[in-house]
Amino acid sequence: MPSVSPTDPSVPRSRGLPRVAAAGLGALAVLALLAGVAVTALSVRVDGVSMTPTLQDGDRLLPVPGSAGEVRRFDVVLLRSRHQDALLVKRVIAVPGDRIAIVSTADEPFRVLLQEQGTGPVSRVTAPQWTDRARRTGNCCTSEGIRSARPALRTVPAGSFFYLGDNPDLSDDSRSYGWGEIARVEGRVGLSGSPLPTSSELGGRPVLEVDRGSIP
């Protein structure tokens, strides 16, 4: 009877391999579970609709590590409010040195104007989510960065920024509270999802366009 070498491909594989594979999959499942628990513990839950459709009530957010105390134009940040014991999630519109205004008329209730660093042309800030969600009238800004009877371009002070919700008609933001304090920013939002973060990109990022209207 011919002999067969242990390395001969016709020899069946050891039954120990499936057990090893199963053990590996089990370890991966445990690690995934622990990672999910850690993410849930470290994340922040969205409460409200001021950032819809970009963020939904119940979404969980993760701040970008090392991003506390910094703002970048049009990013979404977590801000510790001075006016209540709450953590706000809002979008940065203007940073220190920018000039910002909101012109509101019956025909066009939410025309957001921005002059970057206070020089050059005044541009219009547009975002797709504002089109059907910005119908209430209200001008801005006073020297404190809140609503005003008449529109006026105001310079964002050092150490501050102007912020809005992506759902402007249902958002309490700079128009109510004034300039945000950069020192109170707890992080830039980098991940979102429900019930766990699933995306690294947040939609609805505004863009600057040429504005042909009158400048306040």
JSON list of C-alpha atoms in Angstrom, two decimals:
[
{"chain": "A", "resi": 1, "resn": "MET", "atom": "CA", "xyz": [0.00, 0.00, 0.00]},
{"chain": "A", "resi": 2, "resn": "PRO", "atom": "CA", "xyz": [1.50, 3.34, -0.97]},
{"chain": "A", "resi": 3, "resn": "SER", "atom": "CA", "xyz": [2.43, 5.70, 1.84]},
{"chain": "A", "resi": 4, "resn": "VAL", "atom": "CA", "xyz": [1.28, 9.34, 1.94]},
{"chain": "A", "resi": 5, "resn": "SER", "atom": "CA", "xyz": [3.47, 12.23, 3.08]},
{"chain": "A", "resi": 6, "resn": "PRO", "atom": "CA", "xyz": [1.96, 14.52, 5.78]},
{"chain": "A", "resi": 7, "resn": "THR", "atom": "CA", "xyz": [2.49, 17.38, 3.34]},
{"chain": "A", "resi": 8, "resn": "ASP", "atom": "CA", "xyz": [0.65, 15.68, 0.51]},
{"chain": "A", "resi": 9, "resn": "PRO", "atom": "CA", "xyz": [-2.24, 17.91, -0.61]},
{"chain": "A", "resi": 10, "resn": "SER", "atom": "CA", "xyz": [-4.53, 14.90, -0.63]},
{"chain": "A", "resi": 11, "resn": "VAL", "atom": "CA", "xyz": [-4.30, 14.62, 3.15]},
{"chain": "A", "resi": 12, "resn": "PRO", "atom": "CA", "xyz": [-7.29, 16.28, 4.88]},
{"chain": "A", "resi": 13, "resn": "ARG", "atom": "CA", "xyz": [-6.50, 19.43, 6.88]},
{"chain": "A", "resi": 14, "resn": "SER", "atom": "CA", "xyz": [-6.42, 19.22, 10.63]},
{"chain": "A", "resi": 15, "resn": "ARG", "atom": "CA", "xyz": [-9.75, 19.82, 12.28]},
{"chain": "A", "resi": 16, "resn": "GLY", "atom": "CA", "xyz": [-8.02, 22.20, 14.67]},
{"chain": "A", "resi": 17, "resn": "LEU", "atom": "CA", "xyz": [-8.02, 25.02, 12.10]},
{"chain": "A", "resi": 18, "resn": "PRO", "atom": "CA", "xyz": [-11.78, 25.69, 12.19]},
{"chain": "A", "resi": 19, "resn": "ARG", "atom": "CA", "xyz": [-11.56, 25.88, 15.98]},
{"chain": "A", "resi": 20, "resn": "VAL", "atom": "CA", "xyz": [-8.74, 28.43, 15.70]},
{"chain": "A", "resi": 21, "resn": "ALA", "atom": "CA", "xyz": [-10.72, 30.44, 13.16]},
{"chain": "A", "resi": 22, "resn": "ALA", "atom": "CA", "xyz": [-13.81, 30.34, 15.35]},
{"chain": "A", "resi": 23, "resn": "ALA", "atom": "CA", "xyz": [-11.76, 31.52, 18.32]},
{"chain": "A", "resi": 24, "resn": "GLY", "atom": "CA", "xyz": [-10.37, 34.38, 16.23]},
{"chain": "A", "resi": 25, "resn": "LEU", "atom": "CA", "xyz": [-13.83, 35.45, 15.11]},
{"chain": "A", "resi": 26, "resn": "GLY", "atom": "CA", "xyz": [-15.02, 35.30, 18.69]},
{"chain": "A", "resi": 27, "resn": "ALA", "atom": "CA", "xyz": [-12.17, 37.55, 19.81]},
{"chain": "A", "resi": 28, "resn": "LEU", "atom": "CA", "xyz": [-12.97, 40.01, 17.03]},
{"chain": "A", "resi": 29, "resn": "ALA", "atom": "CA", "xyz": [-16.62, 40.04, 18.08]},
{"chain": "A", "resi": 30, "resn": "VAL", "atom": "CA", "xyz": [-15.63, 40.80, 21.67]},
{"chain": "A", "resi": 31, "resn": "LEU", "atom": "CA", "xyz": [-13.30, 43.58, 20.52]},
{"chain": "A", "resi": 32, "resn": "ALA", "atom": "CA", "xyz": [-16.06, 45.05, 18.33]},
{"chain": "A", "resi": 33, "resn": "LEU", "atom": "CA", "xyz": [-18.45, 44.96, 21.27]},
{"chain": "A", "resi": 34, "resn": "LEU", "atom": "CA", "xyz": [-15.93, 46.66, 23.56]},
{"chain": "A", "resi": 35, "resn": "ALA", "atom": "CA", "xyz": [-15.24, 49.28, 20.88]},
{"chain": "A", "resi": 36, "resn": "GLY", "atom": "CA", "xyz": [-18.96, 49.95, 20.55]},
{"chain": "A", "resi": 37, "resn": "VAL", "atom": "CA", "xyz": [-19.31, 50.36, 24.31]},
{"chain": "A", "resi": 38, "resn": "ALA", "atom": "CA", "xyz": [-16.31, 52.71, 24.39]},
{"chain": "A", "resi": 39, "resn": "VAL", "atom": "CA", "xyz": [-17.67, 54.80, 21.51]},
{"chain": "A", "resi": 40, "resn": "THR", "atom": "CA", "xyz": [-21.05, 55.07, 23.19]},
{"chain": "A", "resi": 41, "resn": "ALA", "atom": "CA", "xyz": [-19.42, 56.16, 26.44]},
{"chain": "A", "resi": 42, "resn": "LEU", "atom": "CA", "xyz": [-17.25, 58.80, 24.74]},
{"chain": "A", "resi": 43, "resn": "SER", "atom": "CA", "xyz": [-19.85, 60.12, 22.31]},
{"chain": "A", "resi": 44, "resn": "VAL", "atom": "CA", "xyz": [-22.38, 62.92, 22.78]},
{"chain": "A", "resi": 45, "resn": "ARG", "atom": "CA", "xyz": [-26.07, 62.40, 22.02]},
{"chain": "A", "resi": 46, "resn": "VAL", "atom": "CA", "xyz": [-27.91, 64.98, 19.90]},
{"chain": "A", "resi": 47, "resn": "ASP", "atom": "CA", "xyz": [-31.00, 66.27, 21.68]},
{"chain": "A", "resi": 48, "resn": "GLY", "atom": "CA", "xyz": [-33.27, 68.37, 19.45]},
{"chain": "A", "resi": 49, "resn": "VAL", "atom": "CA", "xyz": [-33.73, 69.38, 15.82]},
{"chain": "A", "resi": 50, "resn": "SER", "atom": "CA", "xyz": [-31.66, 72.56, 15.51]},
{"chain": "A", "resi": 51, "resn": "MET", "atom": "CA", "xyz": [-29.12, 70.80, 13.26]},
{"chain": "A", "resi": 52, "resn": "THR", "atom": "CA", "xyz": [-31.47, 68.83, 11.00]},
{"chain": "A", "resi": 53, "resn": "PRO", "atom": "CA", "xyz": [-31.12, 67.52, 8.36]},
{"chain": "A", "resi": 54, "resn": "THR", "atom": "CA", "xyz": [-27.35, 67.28, 8.95]},
{"chain": "A", "resi": 55, "resn": "LEU", "atom": "CA", "xyz": [-27.80, 65.74, 12.41]},
{"chain": "A", "resi": 56, "resn": "GLN", "atom": "CA", "xyz": [-30.91, 64.03, 13.72]},
{"chain": "A", "resi": 57, "resn": "ASP", "atom": "CA", "xyz": [-32.32, 63.87, 17.22]},
{"chain": "A", "resi": 58, "resn": "GLY", "atom": "CA", "xyz": [-30.71, 60.83, 18.87]},
{"chain": "A", "resi": 59, "resn": "ASP", "atom": "CA", "xyz": [-27.57, 60.79, 16.72]},
{"chain": "A", "resi": 60, "resn": "ARG", "atom": "CA", "xyz": [-24.31, 60.24, 18.57]},
{"chain": "A", "resi": 61, "resn": "LEU", "atom": "CA", "xyz": [-21.27, 62.43, 17.90]},
{"chain": "A", "resi": 62, "resn": "LEU", "atom": "CA", "xyz": [-17.57, 61.98, 18.47]},
{"chain": "A", "resi": 63, "resn": "PRO", "atom": "CA", "xyz": [-15.28, 65.04, 18.76]},
{"chain": "A", "resi": 64, "resn": "VAL", "atom": "CA", "xyz": [-12.03, 65.04, 16.81]},
{"chain": "A", "resi": 65, "resn": "PRO", "atom": "CA", "xyz": [-9.19, 64.36, 19.28]},
{"chain": "A", "resi": 66, "resn": "GLY", "atom": "CA", "xyz": [-7.15, 67.46, 20.02]},
{"chain": "A", "resi": 67, "resn": "SER", "atom": "CA", "xyz": [-9.68, 69.85, 18.46]},
{"chain": "A", "resi": 68, "resn": "ALA", "atom": "CA", "xyz": [-10.90, 71.48, 21.68]},
{"chain": "A", "resi": 69, "resn": "GLY", "atom": "CA", "xyz": [-10.47, 75.24, 21.74]},
{"chain": "A", "resi": 70, "resn": "GLU", "atom": "CA", "xyz": [-10.28, 75.68, 17.96]},
{"chain": "A", "resi": 71, "resn": "VAL", "atom": "CA", "xyz": [-12.73, 76.76, 15.27]},
{"chain": "A", "resi": 72, "resn": "ARG", "atom": "CA", "xyz": [-12.64, 76.61, 11.50]},
{"chain": "A", "resi": 73, "resn": "ARG", "atom": "CA", "xyz": [-15.14, 78.33, 9.25]},
{"chain": "A", "resi": 74, "resn": "PHE", "atom": "CA", "xyz": [-18.17, 76.10, 8.45]},
{"chain": "A", "resi": 75, "resn": "ASP", "atom": "CA", "xyz": [-17.14, 73.23, 10.75]},
{"chain": "A", "resi": 76, "resn": "VAL", "atom": "CA", "xyz": [-19.63, 71.76, 13.25]},
{"chain": "A", "resi": 77, "resn": "VAL", "atom": "CA", "xyz": [-18.47, 72.09, 16.86]},
{"chain": "A", "resi": 78, "resn": "LEU", "atom": "CA", "xyz": [-19.50, 71.19, 20.39]},
{"chain": "A", "resi": 79, "resn": "LEU", "atom": "CA", "xyz": [-19.79, 74.38, 22.44]},
{"chain": "A", "resi": 80, "resn": "ARG", "atom": "CA", "xyz": [-20.31, 74.68, 26.19]},
{"chain": "A", "resi": 81, "resn": "SER", "atom": "CA", "xyz": [-22.96, 77.36, 26.62]},
{"chain": "A", "resi": 82, "resn": "ARG", "atom": "CA", "xyz": [-22.41, 80.32, 28.94]},
{"chain": "A", "resi": 83, "resn": "HIS", "atom": "CA", "xyz": [-26.16, 80.80, 29.31]},
{"chain": "A", "resi": 84, "resn": "GLN", "atom": "CA", "xyz": [-27.21, 77.33, 30.43]},
{"chain": "A", "resi": 85, "resn": "ASP", "atom": "CA", "xyz": [-25.64, 74.11, 31.62]},
{"chain": "A", "resi": 86, "resn": "ALA", "atom": "CA", "xyz": [-25.74, 72.53, 28.19]},
{"chain": "A", "resi": 87, "resn": "LEU", "atom": "CA", "xyz": [-23.45, 71.39, 25.41]},
{"chain": "A", "resi": 88, "resn": "LEU", "atom": "CA", "xyz": [-24.53, 72.90, 22.08]},
{"chain": "A", "resi": 89, "resn": "VAL", "atom": "CA", "xyz": [-23.81, 71.46, 18.65]},
{"chain": "A", "resi": 90, "resn": "LYS", "atom": "CA", "xyz": [-23.70, 74.24, 16.03]},
{"chain": "A", "resi": 91, "resn": "ARG", "atom": "CA", "xyz": [-21.98, 75.25, 12.82]},
{"chain": "A", "resi": 92, "resn": "VAL", "atom": "CA", "xyz": [-19.23, 77.88, 12.76]},
{"chain": "A", "resi": 93, "resn": "ILE", "atom": "CA", "xyz": [-20.08, 80.62, 10.25]},
{"chain": "A", "resi": 94, "resn": "ALA", "atom": "CA", "xyz": [-17.58, 83.39, 11.01]},
{"chain": "A", "resi": 95, "resn": "VAL", "atom": "CA", "xyz": [-14.24, 83.35, 12.81]},
{"chain": "A", "resi": 96, "resn": "PRO", "atom": "CA", "xyz": [-12.25, 86.16, 14.49]},
{"chain": "A", "resi": 97, "resn": "GLY", "atom": "CA", "xyz": [-11.71, 89.11, 12.15]},
{"chain": "A", "resi": 98, "resn": "ASP", "atom": "CA", "xyz": [-14.57, 88.18, 9.80]},
{"chain": "A", "resi": 99, "resn": "ARG", "atom": "CA", "xyz": [-17.50, 90.57, 9.37]},
{"chain": "A", "resi": 100, "resn": "ILE", "atom": "CA", "xyz": [-20.96, 88.97, 9.53]},
{"chain": "A", "resi": 101, "resn": "ALA", "atom": "CA", "xyz": [-24.53, 90.13, 8.94]},
{"chain": "A", "resi": 102, "resn": "ILE", "atom": "CA", "xyz": [-27.98, 88.68, 8.25]},
{"chain": "A", "resi": 103, "resn": "VAL", "atom": "CA", "xyz": [-30.33, 90.66, 6.04]},
{"chain": "A", "resi": 104, "resn": "SER", "atom": "CA", "xyz": [-33.98, 89.68, 6.41]},
{"chain": "A", "resi": 105, "resn": "THR", "atom": "CA", "xyz": [-36.91, 90.78, 4.28]},
{"chain": "A", "resi": 106, "resn": "ALA", "atom": "CA", "xyz": [-40.34, 89.32, 3.62]},
{"chain": "A", "resi": 107, "resn": "ASP", "atom": "CA", "xyz": [-39.17, 88.10, 0.21]},
{"chain": "A", "resi": 108, "resn": "GLU", "atom": "CA", "xyz": [-35.78, 86.89, 1.39]},
{"chain": "A", "resi": 109, "resn": "PRO", "atom": "CA", "xyz": [-35.75, 86.21, 5.15]},
{"chain": "A", "resi": 110, "resn": "PHE", "atom": "CA", "xyz": [-32.29, 84.66, 5.53]},
{"chain": "A", "resi": 111, "resn": "ARG", "atom": "CA", "xyz": [-29.52, 86.32, 3.53]},
{"chain": "A", "resi": 112, "resn": "VAL", "atom": "CA", "xyz": [-26.28, 85.63, 5.40]},
{"chain": "A", "resi": 113, "resn": "LEU", "atom": "CA", "xyz": [-23.36, 87.88, 4.43]},
{"chain": "A", "resi": 114, "resn": "LEU", "atom": "CA", "xyz": [-19.70, 87.33, 5.23]},
{"chain": "A", "resi": 115, "resn": "GLN", "atom": "CA", "xyz": [-16.58, 89.39, 4.61]},
{"chain": "A", "resi": 116, "resn": "GLU", "atom": "CA", "xyz": [-13.58, 87.20, 5.29]},
{"chain": "A", "resi": 117, "resn": "GLN", "atom": "CA", "xyz": [-11.13, 88.85, 7.68]},
{"chain": "A", "resi": 118, "resn": "GLY", "atom": "CA", "xyz": [-12.88, 92.18, 7.14]},
{"chain": "A", "resi": 119, "resn": "THR", "atom": "CA", "xyz": [-11.39, 92.84, 3.71]},
{"chain": "A", "resi": 120, "resn": "GLY", "atom": "CA", "xyz": [-12.31, 92.23, 0.11]},
{"chain": "A", "resi": 121, "resn": "PRO", "atom": "CA", "xyz": [-15.76, 91.47, -1.27]},
{"chain": "A", "resi": 122, "resn": "VAL", "atom": "CA", "xyz": [-18.78, 90.68, 0.88]},
{"chain": "A", "resi": 123, "resn": "SER", "atom": "CA", "xyz": [-19.99, 87.21, -0.06]},
{"chain": "A", "resi": 124, "resn": "ARG", "atom": "CA", "xyz": [-23.22, 85.38, 0.53]},
{"chain": "A", "resi": 125, "resn": "VAL", "atom": "CA", "xyz": [-23.13, 82.23, 2.67]},
{"chain": "A", "resi": 126, "resn": "THR", "atom": "CA", "xyz": [-25.41, 79.57, 1.21]},
{"chain": "A", "resi": 127, "resn": "ALA", "atom": "CA", "xyz": [-26.25, 76.05, 2.36]},
{"chain": "A", "resi": 128, "resn": "PRO", "atom": "CA", "xyz": [-28.74, 73.62, 0.80]},
{"chain": "A", "resi": 129, "resn": "GLN", "atom": "CA", "xyz": [-30.43, 72.88, 4.12]},
{"chain": "A", "resi": 130, "resn": "TRP", "atom": "CA", "xyz": [-31.37, 76.53, 4.64]},
{"chain": "A", "resi": 131, "resn": "THR", "atom": "CA", "xyz": [-33.51, 76.77, 1.51]},
{"chain": "A", "resi": 132, "resn": "ASP", "atom": "CA", "xyz": [-36.68, 75.28, 2.99]},
{"chain": "A", "resi": 133, "resn": "ARG", "atom": "CA", "xyz": [-35.92, 75.88, 6.67]},
{"chain": "A", "resi": 134, "resn": "ALA", "atom": "CA", "xyz": [-35.23, 79.62, 6.89]},
{"chain": "A", "resi": 135, "resn": "ARG", "atom": "CA", "xyz": [-38.53, 81.49, 6.61]},
{"chain": "A", "resi": 136, "resn": "ARG", "atom": "CA", "xyz": [-38.66, 83.60, 9.74]},
{"chain": "A", "resi": 137, "resn": "THR", "atom": "CA", "xyz": [-37.50, 87.18, 9.41]},
{"chain": "A", "resi": 138, "resn": "GLY", "atom": "CA", "xyz": [-34.84, 88.63, 11.66]},
{"chain": "A", "resi": 139, "resn": "ASN", "atom": "CA", "xyz": [-31.82, 90.86, 11.02]},
{"chain": "A", "resi": 140, "resn": "CYS", "atom": "CA", "xyz": [-28.37, 90.69, 12.56]},
{"chain": "A", "resi": 141, "resn": "CYS", "atom": "CA", "xyz": [-26.13, 91.82, 14.14]},
{"chain": "A", "resi": 142, "resn": "THR", "atom": "CA", "xyz": [-25.59, 94.06, 17.16]},
{"chain": "A", "resi": 143, "resn": "SER", "atom": "CA", "xyz": [-22.10, 94.65, 18.51]},
{"chain": "A", "resi": 144, "resn": "GLU", "atom": "CA", "xyz": [-22.70, 91.60, 20.73]},
{"chain": "A", "resi": 145, "resn": "GLY", "atom": "CA", "xyz": [-23.49, 89.42, 17.73]},
{"chain": "A", "resi": 146, "resn": "ILE", "atom": "CA", "xyz": [-27.23, 89.01, 18.38]},
{"chain": "A", "resi": 147, "resn": "ARG", "atom": "CA", "xyz": [-30.36, 89.94, 16.40]},
{"chain": "A", "resi": 148, "resn": "SER", "atom": "CA", "xyz": [-30.85, 93.59, 15.57]},
{"chain": "A", "resi": 149, "resn": "ALA", "atom": "CA", "xyz": [-33.62, 95.83, 14.28]},
{"chain": "A", "resi": 150, "resn": "ARG", "atom": "CA", "xyz": [-31.58, 96.60, 11.19]},
{"chain": "A", "resi": 151, "resn": "PRO", "atom": "CA", "xyz": [-28.92, 94.51, 9.46]},
{"chain": "A", "resi": 152, "resn": "ALA", "atom": "CA", "xyz": [-25.32, 95.52, 10.08]},
{"chain": "A", "resi": 153, "resn": "LEU", "atom": "CA", "xyz": [-21.96, 93.95, 9.29]},
{"chain": "A", "resi": 154, "resn": "ARG", "atom": "CA", "xyz": [-20.15, 93.34, 12.58]},
{"chain": "A", "resi": 155, "resn": "THR", "atom": "CA", "xyz": [-16.58, 92.25, 13.15]},
{"chain": "A", "resi": 156, "resn": "VAL", "atom": "CA", "xyz": [-16.17, 89.03, 15.13]},
{"chain": "A", "resi": 157, "resn": "PRO", "atom": "CA", "xyz": [-13.96, 89.86, 18.14]},
{"chain": "A", "resi": 158, "resn": "ALA", "atom": "CA", "xyz": [-10.73, 88.06, 18.96]},
{"chain": "A", "resi": 159, "resn": "GLY", "atom": "CA", "xyz": [-11.32, 84.78, 20.77]},
{"chain": "A", "resi": 160, "resn": "SER", "atom": "CA", "xyz": [-14.91, 84.57, 19.49]},
{"chain": "A", "resi": 161, "resn": "PHE", "atom": "CA", "xyz": [-16.94, 83.19, 16.59]},
{"chain": "A", "resi": 162, "resn": "PHE", "atom": "CA", "xyz": [-20.44, 83.43, 15.11]},
{"chain": "A", "resi": 163, "resn": "TYR", "atom": "CA", "xyz": [-22.47, 80.22, 14.91]},
{"chain": "A", "resi": 164, "resn": "LEU", "atom": "CA", "xyz": [-25.81, 79.04, 13.54]},
{"chain": "A", "resi": 165, "resn": "GLY", "atom": "CA", "xyz": [-27.88, 75.87, 13.50]},
{"chain": "A", "resi": 166, "resn": "ASP", "atom": "CA", "xyz": [-28.44, 74.09, 10.20]},
{"chain": "A", "resi": 167, "resn": "ASN", "atom": "CA", "xyz": [-32.19, 74.39, 10.89]},
{"chain": "A", "resi": 168, "resn": "PRO", "atom": "CA", "xyz": [-32.20, 78.19, 11.40]},
{"chain": "A", "resi": 169, "resn": "ASP", "atom": "CA", "xyz": [-35.88, 78.69, 12.27]},
{"chain": "A", "resi": 170, "resn": "LEU", "atom": "CA", "xyz": [-35.64, 76.18, 15.15]},
{"chain": "A", "resi": 171, "resn": "SER", "atom": "CA", "xyz": [-32.18, 77.04, 16.44]},
{"chain": "A", "resi": 172, "resn": "ASP", "atom": "CA", "xyz": [-31.01, 79.09, 19.41]},
{"chain": "A", "resi": 173, "resn": "ASP", "atom": "CA", "xyz": [-27.58, 80.25, 18.33]},
{"chain": "A", "resi": 174, "resn": "SER", "atom": "CA", "xyz": [-25.48, 83.43, 18.10]},
{"chain": "A", "resi": 175, "resn": "ARG", "atom": "CA", "xyz": [-28.61, 85.35, 17.12]},
{"chain": "A", "resi": 176, "resn": "SER", "atom": "CA", "xyz": [-29.89, 84.62, 20.65]},
{"chain": "A", "resi": 177, "resn": "TYR", "atom": "CA", "xyz": [-26.70, 84.24, 22.70]},
{"chain": "A", "resi": 178, "resn": "GLY", "atom": "CA", "xyz": [-24.17, 86.44, 20.90]},
{"chain": "A", "resi": 179, "resn": "TRP", "atom": "CA", "xyz": [-20.61, 85.55, 19.98]},
{"chain": "A", "resi": 180, "resn": "GLY", "atom": "CA", "xyz": [-19.41, 82.08, 20.93]},
{"chain": "A", "resi": 181, "resn": "GLU", "atom": "CA", "xyz": [-16.21, 81.77, 22.94]},
{"chain": "A", "resi": 182, "resn": "ILE", "atom": "CA", "xyz": [-13.50, 79.70, 21.27]},
{"chain": "A", "resi": 183, "resn": "ALA", "atom": "CA", "xyz": [-12.16, 78.71, 24.69]},
{"chain": "A", "resi": 184, "resn": "ARG", "atom": "CA", "xyz": [-15.49, 77.00, 25.40]},
{"chain": "A", "resi": 185, "resn": "VAL", "atom": "CA", "xyz": [-15.37, 74.79, 22.29]},
{"chain": "A", "resi": 186, "resn": "GLU", "atom": "CA", "xyz": [-15.00, 71.18, 23.44]},
{"chain": "A", "resi": 187, "resn": "GLY", "atom": "CA", "xyz": [-14.24, 69.78, 20.03]},
{"chain": "A", "resi": 188, "resn": "ARG", "atom": "CA", "xyz": [-14.97, 69.65, 16.34]},
{"chain": "A", "resi": 189, "resn": "VAL", "atom": "CA", "xyz": [-17.51, 67.02, 15.31]},
{"chain": "A", "resi": 190, "resn": "GLY", "atom": "CA", "xyz": [-15.80, 64.36, 13.24]},
{"chain": "A", "resi": 191, "resn": "LEU", "atom": "CA", "xyz": [-18.13, 61.36, 13.37]},
{"chain": "A", "resi": 192, "resn": "SER", "atom": "CA", "xyz": [-21.88, 60.97, 13.55]},
{"chain": "A", "resi": 193, "resn": "GLY", "atom": "CA", "xyz": [-24.48, 58.26, 13.36]},
{"chain": "A", "resi": 194, "resn": "SER", "atom": "CA", "xyz": [-27.27, 56.44, 15.17]},
{"chain": "A", "resi": 195, "resn": "PRO", "atom": "CA", "xyz": [-26.94, 54.65, 17.47]},
{"chain": "A", "resi": 196, "resn": "LEU", "atom": "CA", "xyz": [-23.16, 54.67, 16.85]},
{"chain": "A", "resi": 197, "resn": "PRO", "atom": "CA", "xyz": [-21.01, 56.97, 14.71]},
{"chain": "A", "resi": 198, "resn": "THR", "atom": "CA", "xyz": [-20.86, 55.68, 11.14]},
{"chain": "A", "resi": 199, "resn": "SER", "atom": "CA", "xyz": [-19.71, 58.61, 8.99]},
{"chain": "A", "resi": 200, "resn": "SER", "atom": "CA", "xyz": [-16.64, 60.84, 8.93]},
{"chain": "A", "resi": 201, "resn": "GLU", "atom": "CA", "xyz": [-18.25, 63.42, 6.64]},
{"chain": "A", "resi": 202, "resn": "LEU", "atom": "CA", "xyz": [-21.00, 65.82, 7.69]},
{"chain": "A", "resi": 203, "resn": "GLY", "atom": "CA", "xyz": [-23.20, 67.13, 4.90]},
{"chain": "A", "resi": 204, "resn": "GLY", "atom": "CA", "xyz": [-24.61, 70.60, 4.45]},
{"chain": "A", "resi": 205, "resn": "ARG", "atom": "CA", "xyz": [-21.30, 72.44, 4.44]},
{"chain": "A", "resi": 206, "resn": "PRO", "atom": "CA", "xyz": [-21.98, 76.06, 3.36]},
{"chain": "A", "resi": 207, "resn": "VAL", "atom": "CA", "xyz": [-20.22, 77.75, 0.46]},
{"chain": "A", "resi": 208, "resn": "LEU", "atom": "CA", "xyz": [-19.49, 81.37, -0.38]},
{"chain": "A", "resi": 209, "resn": "GLU", "atom": "CA", "xyz": [-21.13, 82.90, -3.44]},
{"chain": "A", "resi": 210, "resn": "VAL", "atom": "CA", "xyz": [-21.08, 86.30, -5.10]},
{"chain": "A", "resi": 211, "resn": "ASP", "atom": "CA", "xyz": [-23.74, 88.54, -3.53]},
{"chain": "A", "resi": 212, "resn": "ARG", "atom": "CA", "xyz": [-25.42, 91.10, -5.74]},
{"chain": "A", "resi": 213, "resn": "GLY", "atom": "CA", "xyz": [-27.70, 92.66, -3.14]},
{"chain": "A", "resi": 214, "resn": "SER", "atom": "CA", "xyz": [-27.21, 95.82, -1.14]},
{"chain": "A", "resi": 215, "resn": "ILE", "atom": "CA", "xyz": [-24.63, 95.75, 1.64]},
{"chain": "A", "resi": 216, "resn": "PRO", "atom": "CA", "xyz": [-25.77, 96.94, 5.09]}
]
